XYZ file of C-alpha atoms in Angstrom:
178
model
C 183.629 -9.870 170.191
C 184.125 -7.950 166.841
C 186.788 -5.196 167.111
C 188.177 -4.765 163.425
C 186.283 -4.590 160.252
C 188.472 -4.995 157.058
C 187.135 -4.461 153.913
C 188.029 -5.013 150.415
C 187.797 -2.047 148.233
C 186.282 -2.579 144.569
C 182.877 -4.542 144.495
C 182.778 -4.455 148.291
C 182.800 -0.596 149.350
C 182.846 1.322 146.051
C 181.563 0.422 142.740
C 184.408 0.867 140.287
C 183.616 -1.536 137.623
C 182.731 0.847 134.853
C 185.937 2.895 135.445
C 188.235 -0.226 135.651
C 186.676 -1.119 132.532
C 186.950 2.260 130.767
C 190.394 2.408 131.317
C 191.491 -1.022 130.538
C 189.425 -0.925 127.089
C 191.341 2.578 126.508
C 194.483 0.602 127.036
C 193.382 -2.233 124.710
C 192.563 0.115 121.851
C 196.035 1.733 122.304
C 197.441 -1.572 121.930
C 195.196 -2.559 118.871
C 193.075 -4.843 120.951
C 189.178 -5.166 121.035
C 187.714 -3.884 124.030
C 185.316 -5.914 126.596
C 181.916 -5.307 127.905
C 181.858 -3.639 131.131
C 180.275 -6.534 132.633
C 183.060 -8.859 131.583
C 185.332 -7.142 133.827
C 183.652 -8.641 136.701
C 185.637 -11.977 135.966
C 188.463 -10.226 134.226
C 189.474 -7.656 137.336
C 190.809 -9.004 140.627
C 194.446 -9.271 141.894
C 195.640 -6.113 141.063
C 196.693 -4.232 137.624
C 199.283 -6.720 136.474
C 196.664 -9.651 136.879
C 194.087 -7.744 135.134
C 196.255 -6.861 132.126
C 197.474 -10.705 132.098
C 193.821 -11.642 131.902
C 193.044 -9.263 128.863
C 196.137 -10.523 127.176
C 194.990 -14.144 127.529
C 191.556 -13.394 126.827
C 192.545 -11.646 123.435
C 195.260 -14.259 122.682
C 197.525 -11.478 122.345
C 201.286 -11.279 122.727
C 202.214 -11.514 126.317
C 205.424 -9.499 125.535
C 203.066 -6.399 125.650
C 202.213 -7.151 129.648
C 204.672 -4.320 131.273
C 203.678 -1.672 128.607
C 199.933 -2.466 129.019
C 200.313 -2.086 132.768
C 202.048 1.058 132.519
C 199.539 2.686 130.045
C 196.758 1.232 132.213
C 198.034 2.613 135.478
C 198.903 5.943 133.778
C 195.456 6.471 132.832
C 193.753 5.422 135.694
C 196.030 7.101 138.246
C 195.269 10.158 136.318
C 191.574 10.121 137.346
C 190.916 7.114 139.356
C 187.286 8.289 140.896
C 185.848 8.748 137.297
C 182.766 6.555 137.184
C 183.289 5.263 140.715
C 181.241 5.687 143.692
C 180.518 4.169 147.224
C 177.945 1.729 147.271
C 174.689 2.931 148.658
C 174.763 2.552 152.735
C 178.369 2.140 152.980
C 179.480 5.434 154.514
C 176.735 5.054 157.071
C 177.567 1.788 157.968
C 181.318 2.841 158.531
C 179.988 5.763 160.893
C 178.104 3.158 162.760
C 181.044 0.979 163.021
C 183.217 3.750 164.321
C 180.460 4.732 166.656
C 180.520 1.290 168.169
C 184.500 1.573 168.641
C 184.992 -1.119 165.949
C 188.147 -0.055 163.995
C 187.703 -0.041 160.224
C 190.219 -0.723 157.522
C 190.493 -1.431 153.697
C 193.050 -3.793 152.195
C 193.315 -3.650 148.443
C 195.658 -4.886 145.679
C 195.157 -1.379 144.074
C 198.264 0.811 143.681
C 198.801 3.319 146.631
C 198.115 6.495 144.624
C 194.806 4.821 142.866
C 193.558 3.573 146.483
C 194.212 6.815 148.321
C 192.365 8.915 145.694
C 189.470 6.514 145.620
C 189.227 6.263 149.399
C 189.762 9.934 150.177
C 186.912 10.563 147.557
C 184.246 8.160 148.499
C 185.099 8.126 152.698
C 187.119 11.444 153.364
C 190.379 12.083 154.904
C 192.250 9.211 156.582
C 190.803 8.283 159.763
C 187.615 9.835 159.233
C 185.524 6.558 158.216
C 188.297 4.299 157.455
C 191.238 4.074 160.220
C 193.857 2.297 157.841
C 194.197 1.830 154.348
C 196.700 -0.888 152.949
C 197.157 -0.557 149.303
C 199.925 -2.118 147.007
C 203.480 -0.911 148.145
C 207.076 -2.403 147.862
C 207.480 -5.801 149.624
C 203.440 -6.531 149.896
C 202.263 -9.906 148.895
C 198.760 -9.569 147.267
C 195.619 -10.989 148.261
C 194.701 -13.664 148.213
C 197.886 -13.904 150.719
C 196.577 -12.918 154.186
C 199.621 -11.012 155.463
C 198.425 -7.406 155.119
C 194.870 -8.130 156.983
C 197.111 -10.136 159.630
C 199.337 -6.868 159.962
C 196.302 -4.491 160.494
C 195.309 -6.686 163.229
C 198.703 -6.500 164.625
C 198.781 -2.518 164.396
C 195.780 -2.282 166.515
C 196.772 -5.187 168.671
C 193.518 -6.933 167.631
C 193.405 -10.594 167.104
C 191.944 -12.279 163.919
C 189.221 -13.912 166.045
C 188.148 -10.657 166.743
C 188.227 -9.624 162.994
C 185.943 -9.611 160.265
C 187.225 -9.507 156.709
C 184.525 -8.655 153.975
C 185.294 -8.787 150.384
C 183.099 -10.034 147.182
C 185.373 -11.768 145.031
C 186.822 -15.196 145.085
C 190.298 -13.679 145.877
C 188.591 -12.408 149.032
C 187.263 -15.788 149.849
C 190.770 -17.287 149.790
C 192.220 -14.394 151.577
C 189.492 -14.721 154.351
C-alpha cells in the first residue's frame, strides 16, 4: 500500500525550464559565452547547479577554470528571484491535496540549493506541511541524486518502507535514483 509519494521538483511538479534558462543565459553572457535556446536546457539541466554549469562550459568548449565563478554567478542571480518564469504544472496542487486527504505523505527531493528550493516550493505549494510534508534540497553532506540516500532518509523519517513509497521524476537522473 502506498504511504509516501516523493517527487522531483523541476520538470515534475513545477515548470522551471524558462527560469533556469533565463538565469543561465545571463551567466553565459556575463562570461562572454553564447546563450542557448530554452529548449536546449531540457538536456543541459539536471544534477544541480555545478552540473548545469559544467554542461554549459563543455557545450561551449569554454575554459573549465571558470566553473566556480559561473556557479556562483548563476546561483546569485537565481536565488534572488527563483520563482521568476516558474509555475506548478496544472493539476499538481490538486493531486497533492488528494494525496494528503488519503493520508499519503508527500515529499520533494531536489538537487537545487536550499534557498532556491524553499522559495519555489513555498511559492508553488504554500507553507511547509500545507501540500508538501517534507522538502529535501542540497545541503552539506548531501549526496546528490541519482544517489538514493535522501529518498531513503525521507522514508525513515516517517517510518515508511521503500516498498510503500513511490518516487516520481522526469529526468534520466530520476530513473537512476528510483
